[in-house]
Amino acid sequence: MTERRETLLITGGAGFIGSALVRRAIGEGRRVVNLDKLTYAANLRNLESVENNPLYTFVKGDIADRPLLDRVLGDAKPDAVMHLAAETHVDRSIDGPADFIQTNIVGSYALMEAARDYWRGARGGDPEAFRFHHVSTDEVFGALGETGVFTEESPYAPNSPYAASKAASDMLARAWGRTFGLPVVISNCSNNYGPFQFPEKLIPTVIFNAIAGAPIPVYGRGENVRDWLHVDDHAEALLAIVDRGAPLETYNVGGDEEVRNIDLVRRLCAALDELRPKAGGGSYAEQIAFVEDRPGHDLRYAIDASKIAGTLGWRPRTAFADGLRATALWYLENDAWRQSIQDGGFDGRRLGLEGTSP
């Protein structure tokens, strides 16, 4: 088995996790073709550090466009497809599921079919010569109670349209591996955080609203628990999986950092109090506003990442306290990036679920 795949086709590479993966792969000297439709959450500013690198190529396009996929695969001749393109925001999926069905299911199907034809032709159907890495979420497993963890054997029980669409695409990837022999690997990750995340998600929402003097929305009473994984650690895990992961295997990727939402928000406010004290005194925590919970809000997620640690030698490197402070500092020091998001029409409100934000 190859120890390293040198040419990667990465879908969704202008998004949060995708751009971290592109930056890391280029930094390791790999050739990357980034296929991205550039929907609202994508941002080519995330890739300014590599945009002029001769190892990097950007192609704007839709993963549901089969003729385009055939051309890109034929031109790039990748050793692996790393599929991250997806609609990802739970709130948006509740307001409008159609985009999630189209991209996450129909688009994934088109990409798998294109990859299968490419693999059989250019790669001769050799399972060691190619990988199709389908990148997914722990939300496909549904919710945990106060104890327990998700393992690779956990049953699927998605509770939101987003989670259901990702569960469906996971099942397609499994089927294309089992039925057609496509050398598929699947990974399911916990909540990611770090720089360049679009501010519809919790951590950048807190930062954007805090420094704008706006209410900081927290669903319910903030009792929901998430496992937090730094996006750079996740990118490292993804490359380990695409290089050394076995066909038809699934790998859970987690940060082993479980935190209640309300505790995370308070810790982040405390970091902001230190890094950018409020002009009039007081704490950003005074801006916390509890809002109506979203429908079907899963109580708790927790990942058992022992399989990837034992078989591929990957473990998260970033302690959450350190990563959270560094993330807050990055947003504060990158006003131009924040301004580009606001210039694109984002006004600081939580997106989706109209009427739940204060």
mmCIF file of C-alpha atoms in Angstrom:
data_model
loop_
_atom_site.group_PDB
_atom_site.id
_atom_site.type_symbol
_atom_site.label_atom_id
_atom_site.label_comp_id
_atom_site.label_asym_id
_atom_site.label_seq_id
_atom_site.Cartn_x
_atom_site.Cartn_y
_atom_site.Cartn_z
ATOM 1 C CA MET A 1 0.000 0.000 0.000
ATOM 2 C CA THR A 2 1.209 3.491 -0.834
ATOM 3 C CA GLU A 3 2.256 5.580 2.148
ATOM 4 C CA ARG A 4 1.293 8.851 0.511
ATOM 5 C CA ARG A 5 -1.094 9.975 -2.204
ATOM 6 C CA GLU A 6 0.552 12.763 -4.140
ATOM 7 C CA THR A 7 -2.297 14.171 -6.257
ATOM 8 C CA LEU A 8 -5.638 14.947 -4.628
ATOM 9 C CA LEU A 9 -8.957 16.131 -6.001
ATOM 10 C CA ILE A 10 -10.595 17.884 -3.039
ATOM 11 C CA THR A 11 -14.224 18.918 -3.343
ATOM 12 C CA GLY A 12 -15.385 21.832 -1.215
ATOM 13 C CA GLY A 13 -11.837 23.052 -0.746
ATOM 14 C CA ALA A 14 -12.849 26.693 -0.271
ATOM 15 C CA GLY A 15 -14.928 25.873 2.788
ATOM 16 C CA PHE A 16 -13.829 25.756 6.405
ATOM 17 C CA ILE A 17 -12.547 22.184 6.722
ATOM 18 C CA GLY A 18 -11.776 21.881 3.024
ATOM 19 C CA SER A 19 -9.492 24.917 2.993
ATOM 20 C CA ALA A 20 -7.612 23.654 6.062
ATOM 21 C CA LEU A 21 -7.096 20.370 4.223
ATOM 22 C CA VAL A 22 -5.926 22.128 1.047
ATOM 23 C CA ARG A 23 -3.461 24.297 2.964
ATOM 24 C CA ARG A 24 -2.026 21.306 4.790
ATOM 25 C CA ALA A 25 -1.758 19.125 1.689
ATOM 26 C CA ILE A 26 -0.002 21.879 -0.261
ATOM 27 C CA GLY A 27 2.276 22.484 2.715
ATOM 28 C CA GLU A 28 3.279 18.825 2.549
ATOM 29 C CA GLY A 29 4.181 19.169 -1.120
ATOM 30 C CA ARG A 30 1.163 17.413 -2.593
ATOM 31 C CA ARG A 31 -0.610 18.530 -5.753
ATOM 32 C CA VAL A 32 -4.195 19.642 -5.125
ATOM 33 C CA VAL A 33 -7.083 20.352 -7.454
ATOM 34 C CA ASN A 34 -9.847 22.141 -5.564
ATOM 35 C CA LEU A 35 -13.354 21.801 -7.018
ATOM 36 C CA ASP A 36 -15.777 24.168 -5.316
ATOM 37 C CA LYS A 37 -19.103 25.686 -6.342
ATOM 38 C CA LEU A 38 -18.424 28.761 -4.152
ATOM 39 C CA THR A 39 -21.753 28.841 -2.388
ATOM 40 C CA TYR A 40 -22.333 31.304 0.467
ATOM 41 C CA ALA A 41 -20.037 29.623 3.034
ATOM 42 C CA ALA A 42 -17.078 29.182 0.673
ATOM 43 C CA ASN A 43 -14.421 31.872 0.583
ATOM 44 C CA LEU A 44 -11.361 31.952 -1.666
ATOM 45 C CA ARG A 45 -9.711 34.265 0.873
ATOM 46 C CA ASN A 46 -9.284 31.106 2.952
ATOM 47 C CA LEU A 47 -6.736 29.979 0.337
ATOM 48 C CA GLU A 48 -4.756 33.159 -0.281
ATOM 49 C CA SER A 49 -1.675 31.529 1.229
ATOM 50 C CA VAL A 50 -1.597 28.868 -1.514
ATOM 51 C CA GLU A 51 -3.415 30.444 -4.465
ATOM 52 C CA ASN A 52 -0.189 31.157 -6.348
ATOM 53 C CA ASN A 53 1.490 27.870 -5.485
ATOM 54 C CA PRO A 54 2.221 25.812 -8.630
ATOM 55 C CA LEU A 55 0.918 22.725 -6.825
ATOM 56 C CA TYR A 56 -2.559 24.265 -6.497
ATOM 57 C CA THR A 57 -5.362 24.452 -9.064
ATOM 58 C CA PHE A 58 -8.841 25.844 -8.495
ATOM 59 C CA VAL A 59 -11.858 24.807 -10.546
ATOM 60 C CA LYS A 60 -15.237 26.411 -9.948
ATOM 61 C CA GLY A 61 -18.014 23.895 -10.415
ATOM 62 C CA ASP A 62 -20.845 21.785 -9.046
ATOM 63 C CA ILE A 63 -20.297 18.184 -7.944
ATOM 64 C CA ALA A 64 -23.623 17.329 -9.575
ATOM 65 C CA ASP A 65 -22.249 18.367 -13.001
ATOM 66 C CA ARG A 66 -21.174 15.006 -14.392
ATOM 67 C CA PRO A 67 -19.502 16.233 -17.614
ATOM 68 C CA LEU A 68 -17.437 18.672 -15.556
ATOM 69 C CA LEU A 69 -16.447 15.912 -13.130
ATOM 70 C CA ASP A 70 -15.279 13.701 -15.984
ATOM 71 C CA ARG A 71 -13.140 16.519 -17.391
ATOM 72 C CA VAL A 72 -11.634 17.443 -14.027
ATOM 73 C CA LEU A 73 -10.792 13.836 -13.156
ATOM 74 C CA GLY A 74 -9.322 13.228 -16.595
ATOM 75 C CA ASP A 75 -7.160 16.343 -16.404
ATOM 76 C CA ALA A 76 -6.079 16.000 -12.772
ATOM 77 C CA LYS A 77 -5.469 12.221 -12.741
ATOM 78 C CA PRO A 78 -5.715 12.136 -8.943
ATOM 79 C CA ASP A 79 -4.541 9.377 -6.634
ATOM 80 C CA ALA A 80 -7.559 10.135 -4.462
ATOM 81 C CA VAL A 81 -10.801 12.068 -4.324
ATOM 82 C CA MET A 82 -11.430 13.676 -0.943
ATOM 83 C CA HIS A 83 -15.092 14.608 -0.869
ATOM 84 C CA LEU A 84 -15.911 17.476 1.500
ATOM 85 C CA ALA A 85 -18.349 19.495 -0.607
ATOM 86 C CA ALA A 86 -21.620 19.640 1.317
ATOM 87 C CA GLU A 87 -24.335 21.816 2.728
ATOM 88 C CA THR A 88 -23.604 21.611 6.455
ATOM 89 C CA HIS A 89 -25.679 23.963 8.616
ATOM 90 C CA VAL A 90 -28.416 22.206 10.608
ATOM 91 C CA ASP A 91 -30.547 25.336 10.985
ATOM 92 C CA ARG A 92 -30.566 25.951 7.237
ATOM 93 C CA SER A 93 -31.530 22.324 6.627
ATOM 94 C CA ILE A 94 -34.617 22.783 8.795
ATOM 95 C CA ASP A 95 -35.673 25.907 6.899
ATOM 96 C CA GLY A 96 -34.852 24.504 3.444
ATOM 97 C CA PRO A 97 -33.918 20.830 3.057
ATOM 98 C CA ALA A 98 -33.893 20.843 -0.759
ATOM 99 C CA ASP A 99 -30.321 22.146 -1.161
ATOM 100 C CA PHE A 100 -29.097 19.490 1.264
ATOM 101 C CA ILE A 101 -30.753 16.698 -0.714
ATOM 102 C CA GLN A 102 -29.404 18.035 -3.996
ATOM 103 C CA THR A 103 -25.793 18.577 -2.929
ATOM 104 C CA ASN A 104 -25.242 15.974 -0.231
ATOM 105 C CA ILE A 105 -27.101 13.104 -1.895
ATOM 106 C CA VAL A 106 -27.488 13.786 -5.619
ATOM 107 C CA GLY A 107 -24.106 15.502 -5.875
ATOM 108 C CA SER A 108 -22.363 12.748 -3.929
ATOM 109 C CA TYR A 109 -23.921 10.142 -6.226
ATOM 110 C CA ALA A 110 -22.658 11.960 -9.335
ATOM 111 C CA LEU A 111 -19.171 12.252 -7.869
ATOM 112 C CA MET A 112 -19.030 8.563 -6.917
ATOM 113 C CA GLU A 113 -20.122 7.526 -10.385
ATOM 114 C CA ALA A 114 -17.540 9.789 -12.030
ATOM 115 C CA ALA A 115 -14.844 8.529 -9.663
ATOM 116 C CA ARG A 116 -15.803 4.923 -10.369
ATOM 117 C CA ASP A 117 -15.469 5.384 -14.120
ATOM 118 C CA TYR A 118 -12.161 7.205 -13.685
ATOM 119 C CA TRP A 119 -10.834 4.521 -11.324
ATOM 120 C CA ARG A 120 -11.723 1.683 -13.667
ATOM 121 C CA GLY A 121 -10.234 3.477 -16.661
ATOM 122 C CA ALA A 122 -7.212 5.474 -15.616
ATOM 123 C CA ARG A 123 -6.396 3.304 -12.589
ATOM 124 C CA GLY A 124 -7.347 -0.090 -13.996
ATOM 125 C CA GLY A 125 -9.622 -0.905 -11.088
ATOM 126 C CA ASP A 126 -6.634 -1.490 -8.773
ATOM 127 C CA PRO A 127 -7.938 -0.926 -5.216
ATOM 128 C CA GLU A 128 -4.489 0.108 -3.997
ATOM 129 C CA ALA A 129 -4.022 2.700 -6.738
ATOM 130 C CA PHE A 130 -6.895 4.972 -5.703
ATOM 131 C CA ARG A 131 -9.046 6.112 -2.805
ATOM 132 C CA PHE A 132 -12.438 7.776 -2.616
ATOM 133 C CA HIS A 133 -12.556 9.413 0.811
ATOM 134 C CA HIS A 134 -16.050 10.427 1.858
ATOM 135 C CA VAL A 135 -15.861 12.941 4.715
ATOM 136 C CA SER A 136 -18.882 12.946 7.019
ATOM 137 C CA THR A 137 -20.128 13.870 10.479
ATOM 138 C CA ASP A 138 -20.931 12.262 13.816
ATOM 139 C CA GLU A 139 -24.446 13.717 13.497
ATOM 140 C CA VAL A 140 -25.430 10.690 11.410
ATOM 141 C CA PHE A 141 -25.487 8.688 14.664
ATOM 142 C CA GLY A 142 -28.152 10.843 16.294
ATOM 143 C CA ALA A 143 -27.949 11.768 19.967
ATOM 144 C CA LEU A 144 -26.318 10.253 23.031
ATOM 145 C CA GLY A 145 -27.589 10.386 26.581
ATOM 146 C CA GLU A 146 -25.418 11.484 29.463
ATOM 147 C CA THR A 147 -23.028 8.570 28.951
ATOM 148 C CA GLY A 148 -21.616 6.556 26.063
ATOM 149 C CA VAL A 149 -19.688 7.378 22.875
ATOM 150 C CA PHE A 150 -20.116 6.936 19.151
ATOM 151 C CA THR A 151 -18.011 4.164 17.646
ATOM 152 C CA GLU A 152 -17.674 3.010 14.056
ATOM 153 C CA GLU A 153 -20.333 0.383 14.851
ATOM 154 C CA SER A 154 -22.902 2.846 16.227
ATOM 155 C CA PRO A 155 -26.271 2.592 14.443
ATOM 156 C CA TYR A 156 -27.339 5.473 12.252
ATOM 157 C CA ALA A 157 -30.189 7.562 13.681
ATOM 158 C CA PRO A 158 -30.054 11.037 12.080
ATOM 159 C CA ASN A 159 -32.404 13.616 13.583
ATOM 160 C CA SER A 160 -32.095 16.648 11.272
ATOM 161 C CA PRO A 161 -32.453 16.980 7.513
ATOM 162 C CA TYR A 162 -28.723 17.785 7.362
ATOM 163 C CA ALA A 163 -27.788 14.656 9.315
ATOM 164 C CA ALA A 164 -30.161 12.556 7.217
ATOM 165 C CA SER A 165 -28.609 13.820 3.994
ATOM 166 C CA LYS A 166 -25.120 12.969 5.249
ATOM 167 C CA ALA A 167 -26.278 9.556 6.458
ATOM 168 C CA ALA A 168 -27.687 8.904 2.990
ATOM 169 C CA SER A 169 -24.409 9.855 1.325
ATOM 170 C CA ASP A 170 -22.500 7.643 3.785
ATOM 171 C CA MET A 171 -24.713 4.755 2.754
ATOM 172 C CA LEU A 172 -24.127 5.495 -0.923
ATOM 173 C CA ALA A 173 -20.373 5.452 -0.346
ATOM 174 C CA ARG A 174 -20.630 2.152 1.481
ATOM 175 C CA ALA A 175 -22.769 0.680 -1.302
ATOM 176 C CA TRP A 176 -20.419 1.873 -4.060
ATOM 177 C CA GLY A 177 -17.613 0.173 -2.183
ATOM 178 C CA ARG A 178 -19.443 -3.073 -1.511
ATOM 179 C CA THR A 179 -21.256 -3.384 -4.837
ATOM 180 C CA PHE A 180 -18.835 -1.879 -7.335
ATOM 181 C CA GLY A 181 -15.534 -2.339 -5.517
ATOM 182 C CA LEU A 182 -14.737 1.383 -5.440
ATOM 183 C CA PRO A 183 -11.981 1.722 -2.807
ATOM 184 C CA VAL A 184 -13.987 3.890 -0.432
ATOM 185 C CA VAL A 185 -13.008 5.096 3.021
ATOM 186 C CA ILE A 186 -15.421 7.023 5.234
ATOM 187 C CA SER A 187 -14.670 9.301 8.167
ATOM 188 C CA ASN A 188 -17.092 10.782 10.681
ATOM 189 C CA CYS A 189 -15.881 13.746 12.698
ATOM 190 C CA SER A 190 -17.013 15.713 15.724
ATOM 191 C CA ASN A 191 -17.528 19.498 15.818
ATOM 192 C CA ASN A 192 -14.661 21.397 14.207
ATOM 193 C CA TYR A 193 -13.397 24.812 15.252
ATOM 194 C CA GLY A 194 -10.556 27.108 14.261
ATOM 195 C CA PRO A 195 -9.786 29.956 11.836
ATOM 196 C CA PHE A 196 -11.723 30.678 8.635
ATOM 197 C CA GLN A 197 -15.051 29.219 9.844
ATOM 198 C CA PHE A 198 -18.129 30.891 8.408
ATOM 199 C CA PRO A 199 -19.916 32.733 11.232
ATOM 200 C CA GLU A 200 -23.177 30.819 11.145
ATOM 201 C CA LYS A 201 -21.539 28.267 13.460
ATOM 202 C CA LEU A 202 -21.394 28.653 17.232
ATOM 203 C CA ILE A 203 -17.837 29.807 17.964
ATOM 204 C CA PRO A 204 -17.563 32.513 15.274
ATOM 205 C CA THR A 205 -21.146 33.571 16.040
ATOM 206 C CA VAL A 206 -20.129 34.252 19.619
ATOM 207 C CA ILE A 207 -17.067 36.231 18.534
ATOM 208 C CA PHE A 208 -18.832 38.269 15.836
ATOM 209 C CA ASN A 209 -21.770 39.159 18.077
ATOM 210 C CA ALA A 210 -19.631 39.839 21.122
ATOM 211 C CA ILE A 211 -17.384 42.406 19.480
ATOM 212 C CA ALA A 212 -20.375 43.963 17.676
ATOM 213 C CA GLY A 213 -22.125 44.509 21.019
ATOM 214 C CA ALA A 214 -25.010 42.299 19.908
ATOM 215 C CA PRO A 215 -26.825 39.566 21.874
ATOM 216 C CA ILE A 216 -24.974 36.241 21.861
ATOM 217 C CA PRO A 217 -27.650 33.605 21.116
ATOM 218 C CA VAL A 218 -27.552 30.292 22.982
ATOM 219 C CA TYR A 219 -30.165 27.657 22.218
ATOM 220 C CA GLY A 220 -32.334 26.471 25.110
ATOM 221 C CA ARG A 221 -30.292 26.644 28.296
ATOM 222 C CA GLY A 222 -27.035 25.702 26.599
ATOM 223 C CA GLU A 223 -27.047 22.182 28.021
ATOM 224 C CA ASN A 224 -26.161 20.474 24.732
ATOM 225 C CA VAL A 225 -22.735 18.812 24.766
ATOM 226 C CA ARG A 226 -20.332 18.604 21.847
ATOM 227 C CA ASP A 227 -16.880 17.108 21.323
ATOM 228 C CA TRP A 228 -14.570 19.739 19.825
ATOM 229 C CA LEU A 229 -11.837 19.031 17.268
ATOM 230 C CA HIS A 230 -9.420 21.632 15.941
ATOM 231 C CA VAL A 231 -9.700 21.874 12.171
ATOM 232 C CA ASP A 232 -5.933 21.541 11.658
ATOM 233 C CA ASP A 233 -5.931 18.292 13.656
ATOM 234 C CA HIS A 234 -8.821 17.109 11.511
ATOM 235 C CA ALA A 235 -6.933 17.916 8.302
ATOM 236 C CA GLU A 236 -3.997 15.851 9.543
ATOM 237 C CA ALA A 237 -6.362 12.956 10.300
ATOM 238 C CA LEU A 238 -7.961 13.145 6.849
ATOM 239 C CA LEU A 239 -4.597 12.835 5.122
ATOM 240 C CA ALA A 240 -3.667 9.885 7.329
ATOM 241 C CA ILE A 241 -6.926 8.181 6.342
ATOM 242 C CA VAL A 242 -6.557 8.808 2.614
ATOM 243 C CA ASP A 243 -2.939 7.610 2.700
ATOM 244 C CA ARG A 244 -3.200 4.575 4.937
ATOM 245 C CA GLY A 245 -6.869 3.851 5.509
ATOM 246 C CA ALA A 246 -8.094 0.474 4.287
ATOM 247 C CA PRO A 247 -10.853 0.263 1.648
ATOM 248 C CA LEU A 248 -14.373 -0.145 3.051
ATOM 249 C CA GLU A 249 -13.275 0.991 6.518
ATOM 250 C CA THR A 250 -14.805 3.809 8.538
ATOM 251 C CA TYR A 251 -12.828 5.998 10.939
ATOM 252 C CA ASN A 252 -14.231 8.241 13.677
ATOM 253 C CA VAL A 253 -12.248 11.439 14.235
ATOM 254 C CA GLY A 254 -12.743 13.332 17.481
ATOM 255 C CA GLY A 255 -10.954 15.778 19.750
ATOM 256 C CA ASP A 256 -11.774 14.106 23.088
ATOM 257 C CA GLU A 257 -12.923 17.528 24.355
ATOM 258 C CA GLU A 258 -16.549 17.390 25.521
ATOM 259 C CA VAL A 259 -17.989 20.763 26.554
ATOM 260 C CA ARG A 260 -21.508 22.055 27.219
ATOM 261 C CA ASN A 261 -22.472 24.842 24.844
ATOM 262 C CA ILE A 262 -23.037 27.337 27.649
ATOM 263 C CA ASP A 263 -19.646 26.552 29.178
ATOM 264 C CA LEU A 264 -17.973 26.987 25.798
ATOM 265 C CA VAL A 265 -19.660 30.356 25.306
ATOM 266 C CA ARG A 266 -18.618 31.558 28.743
ATOM 267 C CA ARG A 267 -15.028 30.402 28.228
ATOM 268 C CA LEU A 268 -14.932 32.185 24.894
ATOM 269 C CA CYS A 269 -16.326 35.356 26.432
ATOM 270 C CA ALA A 270 -13.629 35.190 29.116
ATOM 271 C CA ALA A 271 -10.956 34.870 26.418
ATOM 272 C CA LEU A 272 -12.393 37.897 24.617
ATOM 273 C CA ASP A 273 -12.474 39.832 27.896
ATOM 274 C CA GLU A 274 -8.710 39.306 28.096
ATOM 275 C CA LEU A 275 -7.868 39.777 24.416
ATOM 276 C CA ARG A 276 -10.133 42.765 23.657
ATOM 277 C CA PRO A 277 -11.632 44.240 26.836
ATOM 278 C CA LYS A 278 -14.938 46.052 26.413
ATOM 279 C CA ALA A 279 -14.488 49.793 26.192
ATOM 280 C CA GLY A 280 -17.079 50.429 28.873
ATOM 281 C CA GLY A 281 -15.943 47.627 31.159
ATOM 282 C CA GLY A 282 -17.815 44.481 32.082
ATOM 283 C CA SER A 283 -17.779 41.070 30.444
ATOM 284 C CA TYR A 284 -18.970 39.912 27.061
ATOM 285 C CA ALA A 285 -20.827 37.196 28.965
ATOM 286 C CA GLU A 286 -23.384 39.879 29.853
ATOM 287 C CA GLN A 287 -24.504 39.713 26.207
ATOM 288 C CA ILE A 288 -25.533 36.030 26.406
ATOM 289 C CA ALA A 289 -29.194 35.641 25.424
ATOM 290 C CA PHE A 290 -30.987 32.300 25.685
ATOM 291 C CA VAL A 291 -33.234 31.712 22.666
ATOM 292 C CA GLU A 292 -35.822 29.136 21.680
ATOM 293 C CA ASP A 293 -34.208 25.779 21.048
ATOM 294 C CA ARG A 294 -34.198 24.392 17.524
ATOM 295 C CA PRO A 295 -36.370 21.369 16.691
ATOM 296 C CA GLY A 296 -34.700 17.998 17.182
ATOM 297 C CA HIS A 297 -31.609 19.478 18.828
ATOM 298 C CA ASP A 298 -29.396 16.505 19.755
ATOM 299 C CA LEU A 299 -28.403 16.558 23.411
ATOM 300 C CA ARG A 300 -24.889 15.152 23.280
ATOM 301 C CA TYR A 301 -22.232 13.881 20.876
ATOM 302 C CA ALA A 302 -19.034 12.113 21.892
ATOM 303 C CA ILE A 303 -16.536 10.302 19.666
ATOM 304 C CA ASP A 304 -14.454 7.222 20.377
ATOM 305 C CA ALA A 305 -11.390 7.814 18.174
ATOM 306 C CA SER A 306 -9.442 4.789 19.394
ATOM 307 C CA LYS A 307 -9.607 3.022 16.013
ATOM 308 C CA ILE A 308 -7.789 5.738 14.081
ATOM 309 C CA ALA A 309 -5.295 6.072 16.942
ATOM 310 C CA GLY A 310 -4.595 2.344 17.013
ATOM 311 C CA THR A 311 -4.501 1.623 13.281
ATOM 312 C CA LEU A 312 -3.192 4.862 11.758
ATOM 313 C CA GLY A 313 -1.386 6.444 14.697
ATOM 314 C CA TRP A 314 -3.374 9.691 14.646
ATOM 315 C CA ARG A 315 -4.306 11.584 17.805
ATOM 316 C CA PRO A 316 -5.459 15.188 18.250
ATOM 317 C CA ARG A 317 -2.643 17.575 19.110
ATOM 318 C CA THR A 318 -4.501 20.722 20.160
ATOM 319 C CA ALA A 319 -5.752 21.150 23.719
ATOM 320 C CA PHE A 320 -9.155 22.835 23.584
ATOM 321 C CA ALA A 321 -8.237 25.681 25.961
ATOM 322 C CA ASP A 322 -5.248 26.585 23.800
ATOM 323 C CA GLY A 323 -7.113 26.155 20.537
ATOM 324 C CA LEU A 324 -10.105 28.207 21.667
ATOM 325 C CA ARG A 325 -7.966 31.160 22.730
ATOM 326 C CA ALA A 326 -5.928 30.990 19.507
ATOM 327 C CA THR A 327 -9.135 30.885 17.484
ATOM 328 C CA ALA A 328 -10.522 33.959 19.226
ATOM 329 C CA LEU A 329 -7.239 35.774 18.658
ATOM 330 C CA TRP A 330 -7.238 34.851 14.958
ATOM 331 C CA TYR A 331 -10.678 36.370 14.407
ATOM 332 C CA LEU A 332 -9.706 39.515 16.288
ATOM 333 C CA GLU A 333 -6.509 39.907 14.239
ATOM 334 C CA ASN A 334 -8.151 39.268 10.871
ATOM 335 C CA ASP A 335 -10.528 42.164 10.489
ATOM 336 C CA ALA A 336 -10.202 42.077 6.685
ATOM 337 C CA TRP A 337 -11.455 38.490 6.575
ATOM 338 C CA ARG A 338 -14.339 39.314 8.919
ATOM 339 C CA GLN A 339 -15.189 42.361 6.828
ATOM 340 C CA SER A 340 -15.237 40.265 3.646
ATOM 341 C CA ILE A 341 -17.897 38.052 5.232
ATOM 342 C CA GLN A 342 -19.988 41.034 6.233
ATOM 343 C CA ASP A 343 -19.547 42.626 2.794
ATOM 344 C CA GLY A 344 -20.912 39.395 1.354
ATOM 345 C CA GLY A 345 -24.210 39.996 3.146
ATOM 346 C CA PHE A 346 -23.743 38.336 6.537
ATOM 347 C CA ASP A 347 -25.175 40.617 9.219
ATOM 348 C CA GLY A 348 -24.253 38.715 12.370
ATOM 349 C CA ARG A 349 -27.511 36.871 12.893
ATOM 350 C CA ARG A 350 -27.795 33.116 13.248
ATOM 351 C CA LEU A 351 -28.858 31.798 9.871
ATOM 352 C CA GLY A 352 -31.834 29.518 9.446
ATOM 353 C CA LEU A 353 -34.762 29.136 11.850
ATOM 354 C CA GLU A 354 -36.114 32.610 11.227
ATOM 355 C CA GLY A 355 -37.329 34.233 14.390
ATOM 356 C CA THR A 356 -35.199 32.322 16.911
ATOM 357 C CA SER A 357 -32.381 34.854 17.094
ATOM 358 C CA PRO A 358 -32.813 37.899 19.311
#
